[in-house]
Amino acid sequence: MADLMPVSEALARILSETSYLGAERVPLARALGRVLEADIFSRLDLPPFDSSSMDGYAVRSIDLTEPGITLRVIGDVVAGRTFDGVLRAGEAVRIMTGAVVPSSADAVIPVEQTDADWGGHPGSIGPTHVTIHRTAKTGDNIRQQGENVVRGQLILGAGTKLRPQDIGMAASLGLTDLSVSRQPTVVIISSGDELIKPGNSLPPGTIYESNGVMLAALIEQWGGVATVLPSAPDTVEGVRGMFEVALALNPDILVSSAGVSVGAADYIRAVLADLGEIGFWKINIRPGKPLAYGRIGHVPFFGLPGNPVSAMVTAEIVLRPAMQHMTGQADDAQTVLAVMGEDIPSDGRQSYLRVMLSREGGSPIAHLTGTQSSGALFSLVMADGLLIVPEGVMFLPKGSQAEVRLLR
Ligand code: AMP
Ligand code: MG
């Protein structure tokens, strides 16, 4: 195992060789899931003015020394309008939620705490007098200008993956579009004489090609734009031709699955060595050895294993951080500390075992999802996460604790 590169070293090298892709502006309606390129500071106070949080009456608290005081209603202010008059002693202004509180008022009394009955139809000004059933103090039912956000405040940091509430926030600051990282374009290639496109019948000895759509889905989940090419036959010319088609699409990243092993029909590495350069291809990872990394010109190349579980796990461990790096994000993989629900043997390679998590009492309990064969994709379908058995560890006894990387 001495010739196997530790996962951490492979990752460090990959990250050192990938760089930020740059930014583009997108309208808010297209910003979900995109990665913010630069910090956003508020250009406004929010709320931008003292506003009423209730339907009721804007008053001078000084007038309401005891319950039962009657005030004269001198005006009406609805949301979107202002009241330009001044409240004098004993006066009130009818006000609706979200309306500007007149500067001469300092509290709002909800209509329910008065004798007014709008009958669900507030109409226009209504009664010219209102009796208030309570006292008031300064600030009651008023949302102070800037109580949510003050002008100049940092609202969203560079590298934020935009969520619905972030987009709403940007709109409430008056922004129409945002500068976000460009999405990496990824071309996915595969090869194998046994691979049949779903929808066709399966001649003896063949299987359906599944890595292409799975890797494309992962890449899209991670914010990339994927193109899947039809899989190539197991010939040097077939594999080479597929590389040429892929490179002509000018991707930011090229990903292949299968054909990086030492089988008689494994041409990927040979073609990679011919067209570009192999960085390394022996990483101390299970499942997933062999996994090739290299470059063709400026295009990073990830030669993932063919076995579907290996393909997905290695994509998760090496491709995802590379894509995040290219889009200016920190690694956002989530892990939980889980208790082993059974004895778990390992072989000293850094292992990512498929586990289901259940909760008994406080901690999550991890159980393997059956066979850990790297071809058994159903083991990933049932998995909540990947149990990380660190390099050099041969055994995790039942009851011991280890990190589980959560799968989405
Ligand atoms: P290879 O690396 O070409 O030896 O492939 C390893 C295993 O993964 C073999 O069992 C292949 O049939 C399988 N495999 C390779 N590519 C794919 C694919 N695109 N979809 C599903 N299985 C694949
Ligand atoms: Mg093959």
XYZ file of C-alpha atoms and ligand atoms in Angstrom:
432
model
C 0.000 0.000 0.000
C 3.073 2.191 0.149
C 2.524 3.271 -3.442
C -1.004 4.529 -2.724
C -1.480 8.257 -2.248
C -3.461 9.265 0.861
C -6.872 10.745 0.056
C -5.946 14.015 1.774
C -2.840 14.405 -0.364
C -4.742 13.642 -3.568
C -7.353 16.193 -2.624
C -4.790 18.850 -1.756
C -3.140 18.362 -5.136
C -6.395 18.510 -7.017
C -7.403 21.705 -5.238
C -4.029 23.293 -5.856
C -4.483 22.680 -9.580
C -8.037 23.957 -9.939
C -8.897 27.619 -9.915
C -11.880 29.893 -9.558
C -13.945 30.056 -12.741
C -15.031 33.674 -12.490
C -18.464 35.218 -12.146
C -21.532 36.208 -14.121
C -24.677 38.170 -13.280
C -28.006 36.370 -13.064
C -31.508 37.689 -12.360
C -32.879 36.758 -8.934
C -35.334 34.358 -10.564
C -32.391 32.268 -11.771
C -30.227 32.564 -8.680
C -31.443 29.595 -6.604
C -28.536 27.312 -5.711
C -25.988 29.606 -7.340
C -22.933 30.719 -5.390
C -22.601 34.379 -4.509
C -19.420 35.867 -5.886
C -19.012 38.823 -3.531
C -20.334 40.037 -0.176
C -23.681 41.835 -0.267
C -24.082 44.799 2.065
C -27.434 46.436 2.667
C -28.021 49.706 0.880
C -31.093 50.341 3.052
C -32.411 50.219 6.559
C -35.085 47.539 6.880
C -37.732 48.385 7.582
C -36.887 51.640 5.803
C -39.217 53.600 8.163
C -40.978 53.065 11.477
C -43.915 50.916 10.448
C -46.995 49.576 12.145
C -47.034 45.870 12.942
C -50.818 45.900 13.499
C -54.062 47.243 12.091
C -55.280 49.812 14.607
C -54.604 53.361 15.744
C -51.395 55.356 15.894
C -51.382 57.292 19.155
C -49.283 59.406 21.506
C -48.632 57.091 24.455
C -48.554 60.145 26.727
C -52.307 60.563 26.100
C -53.191 57.073 27.297
C -52.587 57.385 31.013
C -55.365 54.909 31.847
C -57.669 52.502 30.015
C -60.890 53.927 28.575
C -59.621 57.164 27.100
C -61.389 58.375 23.944
C -59.315 59.918 21.142
C -60.357 61.888 18.083
C -59.472 60.150 14.817
C -58.011 62.774 12.500
C -56.812 60.687 9.588
C -56.136 57.380 8.002
C -52.879 55.857 6.797
C -52.670 52.678 4.770
C -49.578 50.734 3.685
C -47.773 52.496 0.887
C -48.942 55.973 1.938
C -47.803 58.519 4.490
C -49.796 60.745 6.831
C -48.584 64.276 6.589
C -50.537 65.822 9.463
C -49.471 66.085 13.106
C -51.206 64.405 16.053
C -51.962 66.781 18.863
C -53.066 65.894 22.388
C -56.046 63.536 22.373
C -55.730 62.587 18.699
C -55.222 59.309 16.848
C -54.708 58.218 13.254
C -56.152 55.001 11.938
C -53.268 52.868 10.621
C -52.836 49.589 8.754
C -50.100 46.984 9.066
C -46.993 48.058 7.193
C -47.987 51.729 7.043
C -45.605 54.492 8.076
C -46.201 55.512 11.691
C -46.709 59.301 11.768
C -43.686 60.920 13.365
C -45.870 62.590 15.965
C -47.189 59.181 17.177
C -45.102 56.785 19.253
C -47.320 53.710 19.625
C -49.951 51.715 17.808
C -53.025 50.230 19.511
C -54.455 47.153 17.741
C -58.073 47.660 16.702
C -59.050 44.673 18.875
C -58.063 46.718 21.950
C -60.412 49.579 21.073
C -64.166 50.012 20.732
C -63.891 50.349 16.952
C -65.532 47.630 14.910
C -64.332 47.521 11.342
C -66.449 44.426 10.777
C -63.732 42.885 8.688
C -64.208 45.732 6.181
C -61.992 48.581 7.264
C -63.427 50.842 4.502
C -62.360 54.463 4.875
C -61.895 56.465 8.016
C -64.834 55.000 10.012
C -65.699 56.435 13.444
C -64.248 59.843 14.209
C -63.704 58.861 17.815
C -62.186 55.746 19.278
C -62.016 54.558 22.868
C -58.810 52.761 23.783
C -59.155 49.905 26.268
C -55.561 50.028 27.486
C -52.594 52.217 28.216
C -49.602 52.410 25.893
C -45.894 52.910 25.999
C -43.480 54.238 23.430
C -42.747 51.727 20.689
C -45.766 49.470 21.175
C -46.542 47.621 17.897
C -44.052 49.666 15.934
C -41.341 48.057 13.854
C -38.460 50.462 14.240
C -36.616 51.624 11.169
C -33.544 49.418 10.769
C -34.585 46.909 13.450
C -34.134 44.045 10.992
C -31.187 45.323 8.976
C -29.217 48.548 9.071
C -27.708 50.222 6.064
C -24.157 49.008 5.482
C -24.699 45.690 7.279
C -23.240 42.498 5.762
C -26.237 40.464 4.594
C -24.850 37.584 2.496
C -21.215 36.541 2.345
C -19.260 35.597 -0.766
C -19.472 31.830 -1.283
C -23.054 31.557 -0.006
C -25.084 29.003 -1.914
C -28.258 30.978 -2.454
C -31.414 29.698 -0.770
C -34.966 30.970 -1.274
C -34.752 33.259 1.764
C -31.451 34.712 0.515
C -33.084 35.551 -2.804
C -36.046 37.154 -1.030
C -33.618 39.164 1.075
C -31.793 40.403 -2.028
C -35.133 41.508 -3.490
C -36.043 43.313 -0.269
C -32.806 45.274 -0.646
C -33.979 46.306 -4.102
C -31.539 44.152 -6.060
C -32.631 42.693 -9.387
C -29.688 40.457 -10.105
C -26.649 39.038 -8.393
C -23.097 38.279 -9.315
C -22.589 34.527 -8.942
C -19.833 32.080 -9.744
C -19.952 30.606 -13.186
C -21.233 27.023 -13.172
C -18.607 24.449 -14.121
C -19.461 22.626 -17.327
C -18.670 18.951 -17.023
C -18.603 16.410 -19.821
C -19.101 12.807 -18.729
C -17.731 9.958 -20.797
C -17.785 6.209 -20.304
C -16.630 3.137 -22.086
C -17.424 -0.529 -22.044
C -18.611 -3.060 -24.637
C -21.040 -4.421 -22.050
C -22.894 -1.137 -21.570
C -26.369 -0.768 -23.084
C -28.368 2.410 -23.057
C -31.557 2.024 -20.981
C -34.609 1.544 -23.181
C -32.944 -1.160 -25.280
C -33.038 -4.902 -24.723
C -30.172 -6.519 -22.864
C -28.248 -9.125 -24.870
C -26.539 -11.814 -22.761
C -23.525 -10.481 -20.898
C -24.555 -6.848 -21.035
C -25.789 -4.403 -18.387
C -27.493 -1.046 -18.525
C -25.249 1.991 -18.482
C -26.023 3.851 -15.270
C -22.995 5.921 -14.317
C -23.613 8.657 -16.868
C -26.973 9.864 -15.565
C -25.946 9.297 -11.958
C -22.801 11.392 -12.290
C -24.739 14.049 -14.208
C -27.287 14.213 -11.381
C -24.521 14.578 -8.798
C -22.839 17.290 -10.825
C -26.103 19.170 -11.130
C -26.694 18.798 -7.400
C -23.289 20.385 -6.881
C -24.090 23.315 -9.137
C -22.484 22.158 -12.377
C -23.886 21.741 -15.861
C -23.385 18.190 -17.110
C -23.342 16.697 -20.587
C -23.345 12.904 -20.907
C -21.838 11.434 -24.061
C -22.853 7.993 -25.361
C -20.505 5.337 -24.028
C -17.657 4.260 -26.270
C -16.618 0.770 -27.277
C -13.600 -0.774 -25.598
C -11.068 0.066 -28.275
C -8.255 2.594 -28.229
C -9.820 4.354 -31.224
C -13.269 4.350 -29.590
C -11.958 5.804 -26.358
C -9.761 8.309 -28.132
C -12.609 9.428 -30.381
C -14.822 9.910 -27.329
C -12.157 12.064 -25.667
C -11.924 14.179 -28.795
C -15.677 14.725 -28.936
C -15.657 15.612 -25.234
C -12.789 18.079 -25.528
C -14.414 19.760 -28.516
C -17.218 20.749 -26.146
C -14.622 22.796 -24.267
C -15.638 21.696 -20.759
C -14.304 23.045 -17.483
C -13.935 19.457 -16.268
C -13.820 16.095 -18.000
C -15.045 13.033 -16.093
C -14.940 9.441 -17.192
C -16.009 6.243 -15.540
C -14.497 2.804 -16.073
C -11.456 1.753 -17.984
C -8.839 3.073 -15.573
C -7.964 -0.301 -14.126
C -5.368 -2.731 -15.363
C -7.795 -4.857 -17.380
C -6.979 -5.791 -20.946
C -9.661 -3.377 -22.200
C -8.808 -0.429 -19.952
C -7.709 2.291 -22.347
C -8.598 5.435 -20.495
C -5.243 5.897 -18.829
C -3.345 5.179 -22.020
C -5.369 7.719 -23.974
C -5.068 10.255 -21.142
C -1.293 9.805 -21.081
C -1.249 10.348 -24.821
C -3.492 13.442 -24.966
C -2.565 15.018 -21.665
C -0.797 14.096 -18.488
C -1.636 11.723 -15.680
C -1.254 13.393 -12.291
C -1.729 10.222 -10.265
C -3.904 7.169 -10.415
C -3.357 5.217 -7.247
C -5.206 6.615 -4.265
C -5.633 4.889 -0.952
C -9.418 4.846 -1.115
C -12.059 2.151 -0.858
C -14.212 1.817 -2.785
C -12.529 3.543 -5.646
C -9.094 2.340 -6.432
C -8.193 2.887 -9.241
C -9.003 6.525 -9.669
C -7.029 8.571 -12.155
C -6.516 12.303 -12.064
C -4.791 14.347 -14.715
C -5.111 17.224 -17.115
C -5.569 17.595 -20.819
C -4.305 21.058 -21.605
C -5.991 23.200 -18.979
C -8.921 20.801 -18.487
C -8.811 18.762 -15.279
C -9.642 15.131 -15.871
C -11.142 12.722 -13.342
C -10.982 9.070 -14.372
C -13.468 7.524 -11.970
C -13.795 3.770 -11.533
C -16.499 1.922 -13.457
C -18.202 0.202 -10.594
C -21.199 2.408 -9.844
C -20.636 2.636 -6.084
C -16.991 3.503 -6.618
C -17.896 6.041 -9.261
C -20.309 7.866 -6.980
C -18.161 7.685 -3.851
C -15.034 8.930 -5.589
C -17.025 11.707 -7.258
C -18.250 12.715 -3.807
C -14.762 12.660 -2.310
C -12.670 14.265 -5.051
C -14.891 15.815 -7.724
C -17.251 17.641 -5.412
C -14.508 19.560 -3.557
C -12.904 20.438 -6.895
C -16.201 21.829 -8.187
C -16.734 23.757 -4.977
C -13.254 25.192 -5.235
C -13.915 26.272 -8.812
C -17.083 28.081 -7.718
C -15.606 29.771 -4.667
C -17.337 27.656 -2.039
C -15.984 26.092 1.103
C -16.399 22.322 1.348
C -19.914 21.936 2.719
C -19.976 18.160 3.214
C -21.890 17.375 6.389
C -20.767 14.729 8.821
C -22.239 13.335 12.014
C -20.545 11.318 14.721
C -22.258 7.936 14.834
C -22.015 4.872 17.052
C -21.239 1.612 15.259
C -24.254 -0.698 15.450
C -22.084 -3.675 14.533
C -18.400 -4.679 14.282
C -16.952 -3.133 11.139
C -13.794 -4.604 9.632
C -11.726 -2.591 7.197
C -8.557 -3.197 5.221
C -6.435 -0.184 6.108
C -7.414 1.850 3.096
C -9.407 5.000 3.748
C -12.869 3.524 3.413
C -16.283 4.997 2.778
C -18.811 2.353 3.749
C -22.504 2.645 3.037
C -24.480 2.928 6.244
C -28.024 3.507 7.370
C -28.478 5.715 10.388
C -31.074 5.170 13.055
C -31.508 6.993 16.316
C -31.576 5.189 19.617
C -31.471 7.548 22.557
C -29.017 10.335 21.852
C -26.633 9.328 19.079
C -27.148 8.135 15.550
C -26.383 4.427 15.170
C -24.721 3.216 11.974
C -25.464 -0.132 10.322
C -23.976 -1.291 7.028
C -26.481 -1.461 4.167
C -25.721 -5.074 3.323
C -23.065 -6.034 0.818
C -20.313 -3.480 0.410
C -19.420 -4.697 -3.072
C -18.485 -1.718 -5.178
C -20.864 -2.898 -7.871
C -23.863 -3.015 -5.555
C -25.541 0.315 -6.249
C -28.542 -0.639 -4.128
C -26.255 -0.375 -1.086
C -26.026 3.358 -1.862
C -29.747 3.645 -2.518
C -30.383 2.438 1.036
C -27.606 4.519 2.574
C -27.983 7.686 4.603
C -24.276 8.287 4.574
C -20.739 7.067 4.099
C -18.993 5.811 7.202
C -15.414 7.039 7.064
C -12.949 4.416 8.258
C -9.635 6.274 8.327
C -6.488 5.077 6.640
C -4.654 2.509 8.756
C -7.722 1.482 10.779
C -8.496 -2.237 10.408
C -11.476 -2.561 12.723
C -14.224 -0.462 14.279
C -15.825 -2.446 17.103
C -19.548 -2.279 17.778
C -20.201 0.660 20.110
C -17.210 2.707 18.946
C -17.704 6.068 17.278
C -16.755 7.341 13.844
C -17.734 10.087 11.421
C -20.423 9.494 8.812
C -20.525 11.775 5.817
C -24.158 12.414 5.019
C -25.494 11.814 1.526
C -28.254 13.989 0.189
P -14.096 -1.337 -15.664
O -13.419 -0.264 -14.898
O -14.306 -0.964 -17.101
O -13.416 -2.640 -15.493
O -15.556 -1.484 -15.041
C -15.741 -1.970 -13.720
C -17.148 -2.456 -13.543
O -18.040 -1.349 -13.638
C -17.614 -3.432 -14.573
O -18.426 -4.393 -13.924
C -18.424 -2.625 -15.531
O -19.407 -3.373 -16.189
C -19.044 -1.611 -14.619
N -19.334 -0.363 -15.318
C -18.422 0.323 -16.017
N -18.963 1.436 -16.544
C -20.258 1.432 -16.178
C -21.346 2.315 -16.427
N -21.184 3.429 -17.159
N -22.556 1.999 -15.886
C -22.697 0.898 -15.143
N -21.707 0.043 -14.864
C -20.492 0.286 -15.383
Mg -14.789 -1.761 -18.783
